[in-house]
PDB file of C-alpha atoms in Angstrom:
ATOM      1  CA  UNK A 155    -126.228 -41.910  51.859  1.00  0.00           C
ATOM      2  CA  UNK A 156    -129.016 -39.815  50.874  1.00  0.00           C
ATOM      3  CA  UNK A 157    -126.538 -37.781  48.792  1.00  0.00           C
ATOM      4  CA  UNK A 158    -125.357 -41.002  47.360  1.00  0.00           C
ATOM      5  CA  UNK A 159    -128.683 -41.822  46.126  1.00  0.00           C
ATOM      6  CA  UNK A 160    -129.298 -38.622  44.830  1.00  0.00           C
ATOM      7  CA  UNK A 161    -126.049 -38.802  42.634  1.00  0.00           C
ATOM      8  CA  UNK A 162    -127.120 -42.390  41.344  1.00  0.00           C
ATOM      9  CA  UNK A 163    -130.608 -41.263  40.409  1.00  0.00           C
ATOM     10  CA  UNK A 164    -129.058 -38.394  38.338  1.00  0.00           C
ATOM     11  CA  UNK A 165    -126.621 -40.698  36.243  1.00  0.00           C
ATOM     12  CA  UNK A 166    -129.083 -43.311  35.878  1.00  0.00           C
ATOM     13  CA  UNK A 167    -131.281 -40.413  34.521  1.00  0.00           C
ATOM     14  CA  UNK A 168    -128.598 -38.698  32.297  1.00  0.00           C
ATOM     15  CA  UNK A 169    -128.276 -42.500  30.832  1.00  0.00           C
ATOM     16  CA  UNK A 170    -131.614 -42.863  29.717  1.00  0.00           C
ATOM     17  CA  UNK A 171    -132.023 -39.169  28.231  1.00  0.00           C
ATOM     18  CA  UNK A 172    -128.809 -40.173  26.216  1.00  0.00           C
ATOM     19  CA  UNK A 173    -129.325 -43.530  25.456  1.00  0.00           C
ATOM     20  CA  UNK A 174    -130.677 -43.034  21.978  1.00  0.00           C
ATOM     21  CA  UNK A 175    -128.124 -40.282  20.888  1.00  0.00           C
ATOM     22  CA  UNK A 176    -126.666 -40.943  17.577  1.00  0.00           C
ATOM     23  CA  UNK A 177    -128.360 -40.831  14.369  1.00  0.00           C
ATOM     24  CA  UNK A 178    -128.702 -43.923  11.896  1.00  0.00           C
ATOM     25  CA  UNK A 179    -125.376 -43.869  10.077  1.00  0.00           C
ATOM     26  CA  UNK A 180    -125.447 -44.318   5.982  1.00  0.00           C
ATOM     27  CA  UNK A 181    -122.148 -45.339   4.621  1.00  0.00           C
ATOM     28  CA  UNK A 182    -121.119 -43.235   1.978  1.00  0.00           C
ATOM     29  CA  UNK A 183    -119.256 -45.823   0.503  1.00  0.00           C
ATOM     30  CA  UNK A 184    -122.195 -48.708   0.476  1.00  0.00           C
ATOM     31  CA  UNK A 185    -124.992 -45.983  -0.328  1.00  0.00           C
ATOM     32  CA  UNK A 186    -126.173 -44.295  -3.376  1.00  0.00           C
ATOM     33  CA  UNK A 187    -129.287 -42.606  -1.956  1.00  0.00           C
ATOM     34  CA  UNK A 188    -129.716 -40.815   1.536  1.00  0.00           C
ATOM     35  CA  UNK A 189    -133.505 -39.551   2.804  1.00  0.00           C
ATOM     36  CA  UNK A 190    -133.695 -36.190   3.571  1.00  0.00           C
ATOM     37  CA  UNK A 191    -136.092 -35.271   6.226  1.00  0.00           C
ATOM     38  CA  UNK A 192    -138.136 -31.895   6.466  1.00  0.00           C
ATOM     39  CA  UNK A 193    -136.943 -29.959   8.918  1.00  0.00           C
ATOM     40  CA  UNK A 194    -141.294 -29.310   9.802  1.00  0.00           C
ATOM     41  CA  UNK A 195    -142.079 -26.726  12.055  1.00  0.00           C
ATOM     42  CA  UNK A 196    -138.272 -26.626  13.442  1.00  0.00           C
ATOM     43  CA  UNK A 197    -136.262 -23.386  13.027  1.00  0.00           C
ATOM     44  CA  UNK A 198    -133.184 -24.309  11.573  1.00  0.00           C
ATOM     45  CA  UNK A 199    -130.568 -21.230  12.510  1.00  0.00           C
ATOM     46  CA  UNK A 200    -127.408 -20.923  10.322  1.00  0.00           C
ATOM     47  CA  UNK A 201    -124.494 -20.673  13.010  1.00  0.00           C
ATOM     48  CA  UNK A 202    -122.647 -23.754  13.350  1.00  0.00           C
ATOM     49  CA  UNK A 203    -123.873 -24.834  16.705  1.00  0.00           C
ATOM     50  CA  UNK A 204    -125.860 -27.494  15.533  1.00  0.00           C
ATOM     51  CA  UNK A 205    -128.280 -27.498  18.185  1.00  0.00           C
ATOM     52  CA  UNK A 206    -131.090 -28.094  15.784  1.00  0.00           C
ATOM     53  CA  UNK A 207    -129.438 -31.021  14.028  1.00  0.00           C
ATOM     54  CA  UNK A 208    -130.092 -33.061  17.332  1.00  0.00           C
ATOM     55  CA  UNK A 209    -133.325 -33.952  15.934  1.00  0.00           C
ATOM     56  CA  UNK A 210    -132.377 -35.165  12.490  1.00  0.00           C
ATOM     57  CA  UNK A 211    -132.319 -39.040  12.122  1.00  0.00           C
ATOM     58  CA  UNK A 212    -129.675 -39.715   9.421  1.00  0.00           C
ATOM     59  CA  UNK A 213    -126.373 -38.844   9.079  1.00  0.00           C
ATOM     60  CA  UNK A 214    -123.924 -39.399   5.562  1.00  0.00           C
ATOM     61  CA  UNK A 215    -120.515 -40.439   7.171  1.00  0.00           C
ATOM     62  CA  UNK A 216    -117.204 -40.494   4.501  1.00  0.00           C
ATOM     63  CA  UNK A 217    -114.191 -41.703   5.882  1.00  0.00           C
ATOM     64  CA  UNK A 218    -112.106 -44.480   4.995  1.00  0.00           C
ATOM     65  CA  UNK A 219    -113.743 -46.477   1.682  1.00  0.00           C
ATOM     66  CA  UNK A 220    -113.971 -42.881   0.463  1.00  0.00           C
ATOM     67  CA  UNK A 221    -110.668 -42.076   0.605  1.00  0.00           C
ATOM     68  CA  UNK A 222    -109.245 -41.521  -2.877  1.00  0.00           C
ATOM     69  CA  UNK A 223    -105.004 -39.736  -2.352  1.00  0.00           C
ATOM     70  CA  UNK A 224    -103.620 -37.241  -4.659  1.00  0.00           C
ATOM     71  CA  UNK A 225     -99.949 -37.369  -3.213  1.00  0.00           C
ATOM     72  CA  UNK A 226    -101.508 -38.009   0.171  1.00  0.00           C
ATOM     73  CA  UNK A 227    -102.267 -40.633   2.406  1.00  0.00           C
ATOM     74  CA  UNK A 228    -104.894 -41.790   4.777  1.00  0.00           C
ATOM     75  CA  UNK A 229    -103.904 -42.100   8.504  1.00  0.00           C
ATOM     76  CA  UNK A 230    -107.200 -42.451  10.264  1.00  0.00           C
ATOM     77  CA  UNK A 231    -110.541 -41.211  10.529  1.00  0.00           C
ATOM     78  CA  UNK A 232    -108.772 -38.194  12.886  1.00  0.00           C
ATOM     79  CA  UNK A 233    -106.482 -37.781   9.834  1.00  0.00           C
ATOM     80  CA  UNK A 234    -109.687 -37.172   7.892  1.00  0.00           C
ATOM     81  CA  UNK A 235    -113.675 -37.935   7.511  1.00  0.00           C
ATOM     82  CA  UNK A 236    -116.672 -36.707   7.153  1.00  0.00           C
ATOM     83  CA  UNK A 237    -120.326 -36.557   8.863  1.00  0.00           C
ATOM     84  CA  UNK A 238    -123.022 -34.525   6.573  1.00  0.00           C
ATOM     85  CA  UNK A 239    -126.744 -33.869   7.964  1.00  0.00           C
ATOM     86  CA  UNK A 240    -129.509 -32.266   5.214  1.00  0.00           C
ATOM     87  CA  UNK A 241    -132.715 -31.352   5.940  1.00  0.00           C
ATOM     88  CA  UNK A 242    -135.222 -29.338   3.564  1.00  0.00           C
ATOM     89  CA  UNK A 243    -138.264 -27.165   3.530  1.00  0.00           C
ATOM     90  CA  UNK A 244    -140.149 -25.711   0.623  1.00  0.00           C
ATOM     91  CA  UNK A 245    -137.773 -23.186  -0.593  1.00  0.00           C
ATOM     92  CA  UNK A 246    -134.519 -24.336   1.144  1.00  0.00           C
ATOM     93  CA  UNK A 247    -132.144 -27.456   1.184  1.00  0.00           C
ATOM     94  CA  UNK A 248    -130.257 -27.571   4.446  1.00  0.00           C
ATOM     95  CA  UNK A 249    -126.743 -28.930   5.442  1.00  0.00           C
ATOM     96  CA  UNK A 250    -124.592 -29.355   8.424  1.00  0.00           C
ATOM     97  CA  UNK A 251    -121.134 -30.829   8.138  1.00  0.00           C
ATOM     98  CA  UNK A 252    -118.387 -32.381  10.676  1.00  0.00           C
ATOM     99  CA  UNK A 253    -115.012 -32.621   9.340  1.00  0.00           C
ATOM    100  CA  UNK A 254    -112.572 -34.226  11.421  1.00  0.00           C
ATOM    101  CA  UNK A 255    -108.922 -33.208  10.218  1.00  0.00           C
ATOM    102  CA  UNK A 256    -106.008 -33.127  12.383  1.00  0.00           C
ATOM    103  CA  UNK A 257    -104.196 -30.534  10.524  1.00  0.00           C
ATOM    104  CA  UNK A 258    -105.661 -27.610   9.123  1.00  0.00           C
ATOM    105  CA  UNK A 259    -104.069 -26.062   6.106  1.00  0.00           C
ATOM    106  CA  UNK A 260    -105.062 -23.106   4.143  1.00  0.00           C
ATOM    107  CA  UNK A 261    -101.706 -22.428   2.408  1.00  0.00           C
ATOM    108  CA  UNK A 262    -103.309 -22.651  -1.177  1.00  0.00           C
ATOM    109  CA  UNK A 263    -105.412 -20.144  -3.640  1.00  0.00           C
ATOM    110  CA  UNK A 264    -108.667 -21.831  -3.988  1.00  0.00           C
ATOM    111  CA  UNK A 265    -111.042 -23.839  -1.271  1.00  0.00           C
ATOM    112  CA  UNK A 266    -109.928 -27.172  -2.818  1.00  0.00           C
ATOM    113  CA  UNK A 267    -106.369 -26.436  -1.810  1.00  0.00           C
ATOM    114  CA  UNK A 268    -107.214 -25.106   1.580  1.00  0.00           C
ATOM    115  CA  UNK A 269    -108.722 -28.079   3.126  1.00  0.00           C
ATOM    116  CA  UNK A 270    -112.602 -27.078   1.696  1.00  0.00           C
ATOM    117  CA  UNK A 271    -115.731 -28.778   0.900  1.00  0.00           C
ATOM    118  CA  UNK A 272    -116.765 -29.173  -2.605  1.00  0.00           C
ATOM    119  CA  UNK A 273    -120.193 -29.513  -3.833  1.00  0.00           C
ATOM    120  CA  UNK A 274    -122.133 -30.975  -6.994  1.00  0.00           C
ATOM    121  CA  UNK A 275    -126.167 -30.603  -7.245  1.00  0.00           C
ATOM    122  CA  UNK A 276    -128.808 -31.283  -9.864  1.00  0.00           C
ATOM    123  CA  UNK A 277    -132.134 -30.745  -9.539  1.00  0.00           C
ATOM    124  CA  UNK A 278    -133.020 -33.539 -12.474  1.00  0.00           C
ATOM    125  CA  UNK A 279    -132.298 -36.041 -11.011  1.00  0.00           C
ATOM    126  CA  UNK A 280    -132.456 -38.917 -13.689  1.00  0.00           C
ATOM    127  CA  UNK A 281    -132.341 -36.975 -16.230  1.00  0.00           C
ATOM    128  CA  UNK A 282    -128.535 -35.732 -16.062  1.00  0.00           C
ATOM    129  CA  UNK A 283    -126.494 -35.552 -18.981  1.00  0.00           C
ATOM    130  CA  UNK A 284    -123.225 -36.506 -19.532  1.00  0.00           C
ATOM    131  CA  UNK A 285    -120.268 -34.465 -19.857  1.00  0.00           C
ATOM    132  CA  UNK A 286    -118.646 -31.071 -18.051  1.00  0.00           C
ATOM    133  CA  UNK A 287    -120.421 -28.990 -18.414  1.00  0.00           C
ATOM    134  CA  UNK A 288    -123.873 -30.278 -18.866  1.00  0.00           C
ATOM    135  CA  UNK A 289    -125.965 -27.086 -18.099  1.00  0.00           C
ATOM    136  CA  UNK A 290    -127.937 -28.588 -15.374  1.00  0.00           C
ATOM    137  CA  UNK A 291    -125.633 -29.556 -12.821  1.00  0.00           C
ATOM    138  CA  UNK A 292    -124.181 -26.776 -10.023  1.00  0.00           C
ATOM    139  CA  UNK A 293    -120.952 -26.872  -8.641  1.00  0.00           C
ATOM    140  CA  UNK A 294    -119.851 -24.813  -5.741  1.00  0.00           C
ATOM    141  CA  UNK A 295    -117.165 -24.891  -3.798  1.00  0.00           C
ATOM    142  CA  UNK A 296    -116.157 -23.120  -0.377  1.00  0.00           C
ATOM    143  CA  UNK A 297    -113.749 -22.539   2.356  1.00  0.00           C
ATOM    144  CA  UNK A 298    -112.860 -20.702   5.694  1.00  0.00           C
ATOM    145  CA  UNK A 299    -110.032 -19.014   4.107  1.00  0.00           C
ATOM    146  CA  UNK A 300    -111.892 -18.267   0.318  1.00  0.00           C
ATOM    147  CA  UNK A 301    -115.495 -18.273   1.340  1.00  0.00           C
ATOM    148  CA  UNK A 302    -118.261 -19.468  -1.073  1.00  0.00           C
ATOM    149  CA  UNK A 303    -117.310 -19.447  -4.301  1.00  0.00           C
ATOM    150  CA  UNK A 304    -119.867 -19.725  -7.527  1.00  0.00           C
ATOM    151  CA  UNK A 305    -118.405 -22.335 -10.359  1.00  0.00           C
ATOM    152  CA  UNK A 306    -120.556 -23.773 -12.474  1.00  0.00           C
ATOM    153  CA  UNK A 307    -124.521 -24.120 -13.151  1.00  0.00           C
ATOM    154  CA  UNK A 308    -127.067 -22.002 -14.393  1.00  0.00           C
ATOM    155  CA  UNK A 309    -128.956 -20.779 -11.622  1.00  0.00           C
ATOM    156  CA  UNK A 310    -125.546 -19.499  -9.547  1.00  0.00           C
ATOM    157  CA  UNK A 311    -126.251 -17.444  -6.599  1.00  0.00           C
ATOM    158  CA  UNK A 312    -124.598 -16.893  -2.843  1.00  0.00           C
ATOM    159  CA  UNK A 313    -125.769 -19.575  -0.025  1.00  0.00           C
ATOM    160  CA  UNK A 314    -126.200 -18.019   3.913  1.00  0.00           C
ATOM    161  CA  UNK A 315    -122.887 -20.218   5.196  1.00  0.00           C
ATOM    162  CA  UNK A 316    -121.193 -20.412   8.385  1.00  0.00           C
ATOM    163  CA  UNK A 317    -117.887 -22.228   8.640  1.00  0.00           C
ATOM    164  CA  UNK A 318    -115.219 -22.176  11.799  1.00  0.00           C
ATOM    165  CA  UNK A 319    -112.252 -24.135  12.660  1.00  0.00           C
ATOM    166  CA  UNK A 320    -112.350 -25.896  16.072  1.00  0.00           C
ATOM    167  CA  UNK A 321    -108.870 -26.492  16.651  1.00  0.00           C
ATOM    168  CA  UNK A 322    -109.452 -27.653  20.313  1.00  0.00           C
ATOM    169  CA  UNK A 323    -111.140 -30.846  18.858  1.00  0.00           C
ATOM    170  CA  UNK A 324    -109.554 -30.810  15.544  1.00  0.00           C
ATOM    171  CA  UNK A 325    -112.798 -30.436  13.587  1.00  0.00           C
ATOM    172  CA  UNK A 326    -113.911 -28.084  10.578  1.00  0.00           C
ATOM    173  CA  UNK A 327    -117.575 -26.914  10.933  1.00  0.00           C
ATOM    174  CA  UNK A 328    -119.998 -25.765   8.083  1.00  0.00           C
ATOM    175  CA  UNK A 329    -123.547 -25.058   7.982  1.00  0.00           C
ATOM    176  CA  UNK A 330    -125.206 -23.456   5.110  1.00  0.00           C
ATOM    177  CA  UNK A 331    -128.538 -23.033   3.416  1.00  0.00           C
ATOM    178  CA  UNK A 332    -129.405 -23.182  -0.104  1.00  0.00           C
ATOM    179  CA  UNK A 333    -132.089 -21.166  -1.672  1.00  0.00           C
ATOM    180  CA  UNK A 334    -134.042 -23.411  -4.198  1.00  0.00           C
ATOM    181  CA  UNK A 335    -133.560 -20.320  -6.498  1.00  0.00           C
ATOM    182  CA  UNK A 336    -129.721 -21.008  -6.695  1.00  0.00           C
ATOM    183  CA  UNK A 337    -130.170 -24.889  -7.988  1.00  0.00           C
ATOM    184  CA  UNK A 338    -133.297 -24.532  -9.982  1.00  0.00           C
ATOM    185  CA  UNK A 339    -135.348 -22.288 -11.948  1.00  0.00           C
ATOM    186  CA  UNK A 340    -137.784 -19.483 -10.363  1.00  0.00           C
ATOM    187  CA  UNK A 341    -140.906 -21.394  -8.630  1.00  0.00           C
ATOM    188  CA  UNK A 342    -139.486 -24.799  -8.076  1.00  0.00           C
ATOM    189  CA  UNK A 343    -140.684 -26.256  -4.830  1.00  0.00           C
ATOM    190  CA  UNK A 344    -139.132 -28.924  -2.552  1.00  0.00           C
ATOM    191  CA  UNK A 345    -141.420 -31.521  -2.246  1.00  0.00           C
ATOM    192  CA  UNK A 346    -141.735 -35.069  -0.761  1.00  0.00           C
ATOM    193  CA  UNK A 347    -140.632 -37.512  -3.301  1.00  0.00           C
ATOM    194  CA  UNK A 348    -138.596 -35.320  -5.022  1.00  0.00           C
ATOM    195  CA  UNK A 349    -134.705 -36.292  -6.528  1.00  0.00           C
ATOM    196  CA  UNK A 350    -131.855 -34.299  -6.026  1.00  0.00           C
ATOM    197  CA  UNK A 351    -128.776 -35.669  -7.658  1.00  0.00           C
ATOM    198  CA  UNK A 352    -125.774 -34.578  -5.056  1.00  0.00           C
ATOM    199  CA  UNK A 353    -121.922 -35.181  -4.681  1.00  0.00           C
ATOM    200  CA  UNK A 354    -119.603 -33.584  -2.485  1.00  0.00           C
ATOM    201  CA  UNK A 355    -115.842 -33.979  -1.468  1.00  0.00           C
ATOM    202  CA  UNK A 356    -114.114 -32.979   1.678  1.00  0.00           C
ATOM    203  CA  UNK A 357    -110.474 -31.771   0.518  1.00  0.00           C
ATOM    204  CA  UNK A 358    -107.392 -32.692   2.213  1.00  0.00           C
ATOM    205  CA  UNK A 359    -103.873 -30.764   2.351  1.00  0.00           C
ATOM    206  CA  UNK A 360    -100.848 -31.009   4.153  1.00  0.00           C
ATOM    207  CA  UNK A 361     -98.357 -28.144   4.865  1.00  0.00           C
ATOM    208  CA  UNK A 362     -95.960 -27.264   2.434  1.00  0.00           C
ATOM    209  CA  UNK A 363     -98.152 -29.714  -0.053  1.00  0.00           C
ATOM    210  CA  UNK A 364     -98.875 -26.775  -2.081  1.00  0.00           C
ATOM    211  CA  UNK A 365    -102.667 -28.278  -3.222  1.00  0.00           C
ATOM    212  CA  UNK A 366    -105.134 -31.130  -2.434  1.00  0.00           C
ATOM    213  CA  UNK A 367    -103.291 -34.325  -1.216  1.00  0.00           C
ATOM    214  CA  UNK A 368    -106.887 -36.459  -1.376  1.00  0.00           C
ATOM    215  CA  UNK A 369    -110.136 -36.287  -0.058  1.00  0.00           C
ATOM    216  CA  UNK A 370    -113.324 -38.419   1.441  1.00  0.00           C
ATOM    217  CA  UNK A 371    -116.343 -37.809  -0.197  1.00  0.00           C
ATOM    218  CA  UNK A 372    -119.881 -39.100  -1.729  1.00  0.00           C
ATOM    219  CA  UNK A 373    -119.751 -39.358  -5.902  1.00  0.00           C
ATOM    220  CA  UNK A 374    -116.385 -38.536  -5.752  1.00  0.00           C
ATOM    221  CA  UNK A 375    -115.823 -38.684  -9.769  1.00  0.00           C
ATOM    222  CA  UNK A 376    -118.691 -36.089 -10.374  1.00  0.00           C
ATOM    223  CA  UNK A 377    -115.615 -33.487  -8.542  1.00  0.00           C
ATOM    224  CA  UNK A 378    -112.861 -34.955  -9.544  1.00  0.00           C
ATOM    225  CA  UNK A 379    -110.673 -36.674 -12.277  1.00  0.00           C
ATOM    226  CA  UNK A 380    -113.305 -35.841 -14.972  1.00  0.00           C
ATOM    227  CA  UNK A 381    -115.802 -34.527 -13.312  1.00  0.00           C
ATOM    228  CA  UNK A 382    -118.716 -37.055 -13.974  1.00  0.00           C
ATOM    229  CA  UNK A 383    -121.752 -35.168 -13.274  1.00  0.00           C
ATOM    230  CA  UNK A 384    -123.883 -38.878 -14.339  1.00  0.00           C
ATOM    231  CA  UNK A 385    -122.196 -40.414 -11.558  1.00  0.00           C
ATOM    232  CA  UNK A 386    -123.826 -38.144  -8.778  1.00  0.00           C
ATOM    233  CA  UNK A 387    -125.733 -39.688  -5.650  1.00  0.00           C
ATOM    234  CA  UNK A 388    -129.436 -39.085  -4.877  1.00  0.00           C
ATOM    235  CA  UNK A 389    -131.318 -36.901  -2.119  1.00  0.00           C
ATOM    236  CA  UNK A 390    -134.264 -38.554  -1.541  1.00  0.00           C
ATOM    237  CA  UNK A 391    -137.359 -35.660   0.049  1.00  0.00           C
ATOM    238  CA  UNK A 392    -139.208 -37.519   2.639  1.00  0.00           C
ATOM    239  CA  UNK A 393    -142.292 -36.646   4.240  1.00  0.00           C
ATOM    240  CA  UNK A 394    -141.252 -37.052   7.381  1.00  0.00           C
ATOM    241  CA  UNK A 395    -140.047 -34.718   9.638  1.00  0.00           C
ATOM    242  CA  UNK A 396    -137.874 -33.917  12.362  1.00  0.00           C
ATOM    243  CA  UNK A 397    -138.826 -36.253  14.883  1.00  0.00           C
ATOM    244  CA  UNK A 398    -141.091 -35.041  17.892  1.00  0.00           C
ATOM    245  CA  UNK A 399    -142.107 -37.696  21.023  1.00  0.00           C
ATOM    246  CA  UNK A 400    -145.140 -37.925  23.055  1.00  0.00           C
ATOM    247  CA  UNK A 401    -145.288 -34.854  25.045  1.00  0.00           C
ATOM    248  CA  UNK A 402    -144.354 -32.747  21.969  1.00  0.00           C
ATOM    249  CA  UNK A 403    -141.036 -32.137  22.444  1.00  0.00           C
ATOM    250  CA  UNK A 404    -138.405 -32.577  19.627  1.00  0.00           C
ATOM    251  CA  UNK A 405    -136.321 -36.022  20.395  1.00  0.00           C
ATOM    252  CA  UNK A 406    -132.442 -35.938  20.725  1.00  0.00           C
ATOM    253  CA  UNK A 407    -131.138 -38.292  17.799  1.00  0.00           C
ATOM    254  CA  UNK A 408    -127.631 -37.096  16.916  1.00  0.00           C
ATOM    255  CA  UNK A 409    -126.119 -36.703  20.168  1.00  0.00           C
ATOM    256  CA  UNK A 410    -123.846 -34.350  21.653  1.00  0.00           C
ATOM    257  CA  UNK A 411    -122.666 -32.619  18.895  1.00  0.00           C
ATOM    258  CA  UNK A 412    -118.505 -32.431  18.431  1.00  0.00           C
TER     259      UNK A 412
END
């Protein structure tokens, strides 16, 4: 009995410690704007663990209303989606990203063909011109098989990005960290209140497909069919921080990570 007991008090502890796990979920597809929280006095290491993004508060999830096929079709979030975390600091934008993809192909010659992410970013915000090139928006792109590649934007430069496949769980991981020298000119600081036009797209393949069949994304146009760069979303810098509870401790927000 006493054992008994024992086992109850555990669970019913376990329950409250992971009662508040997930992080508030923006829908890419109803959102235009997603607050980015400083990452404070957090360490945020570059290994695709995600330990540290336990204590973030928002996460971008792309999945179904983002769906856009080129050849391709949608089966299911386990077919394809998206979860994206970003945090900042003074001199660095960070990002952790979930891909869920039940086949992973690299069979292609560029990240976009090899089931990869790619990225749009603009430091001014408002201010973005129209047209591809505009010489103010950056556009990377990057892949397990093909690694970061540089594309477009006048301040390229080389991110410090870790990306494996999970295959046990079907899931593509990335974490990277951006320099604010590789987005911006020399001396620009992250701030609160500061706008950071954004878009990214989560590629698709399928064997034998020979290229992109589709993809989920956020500003989908700025990547593709035109590349729009005016039709980029907005990072919002907060002031706030990673969140920390009474006794100083950093609380669990997105879960058990994937």
């Amino acid at each position: 009995m006493k054992c008994l007991c024992t086992l109850i008090m555990v669970g019913f502890i376990a329950l409250l410690l992971f009662s508040n796990v997930n992080a508030d979920e923006i829908d890419a597809a109803k959102e235009d704007k997603y607050t980015v929280l400083n990452r404070g006095n957090f360490e945020i290491k570059i290994d695709t663990e995600f330990k540290d993004w336990k204590f973030s508060k928002y996460v971008l999830v792309m999945g179904k209303e983002t769906w856009e096929p080129l050849g391709g079709s949608w089966d299911g979030k386990d077919d394809l989606s998206a979860e994206l975390q970003i945090a900042y600091d003074e001199t660095n934008l960070y990002f952790a990203l979930v891909v869920t993809d039940d086949e992973y192909v690299a069979e292609g010659g560029d990240p976009w063909s090899n089931d990869g992410i790619q990225i749009a970013i603009d430091t001014s915000a408002g201010k973005i011109k129209a047209g591809w090139p505009n010489a103010t928006t950056h556009l990377y792109n990057f892949s397990i098989r093909d690694g970061w590649q540089k594309e477009t934007g006048p301040f390229l430069g080389d991110a410090e990005i870790e990306m494996k496949r999970d295959e046990k769980v079907k899931q593509t991981l990335f974490e990277w960290r951006m320099p604010n020298e590789i987005v911006a000119k020399k001396g620009t600081k992250f701030n609160a209140g500061m706008e950071i036009a954004f878009a990214m797209i989560a590629n698709d393949s399928d064997k034998n497909a020979k290229g992109q069949t589709g993809w989920v994304g956020w500003g989908n146009h700025t990547i593709v069919f035109g590349k729009k760069p005016e039709e980029m979303k907005t990072l919002v810098l907060s002031a706030e921080s990673f969140a920390v509870n009474a006794r100083g401790k950093l609380t669990t927000t997105w879960g058990a990570l994937k």
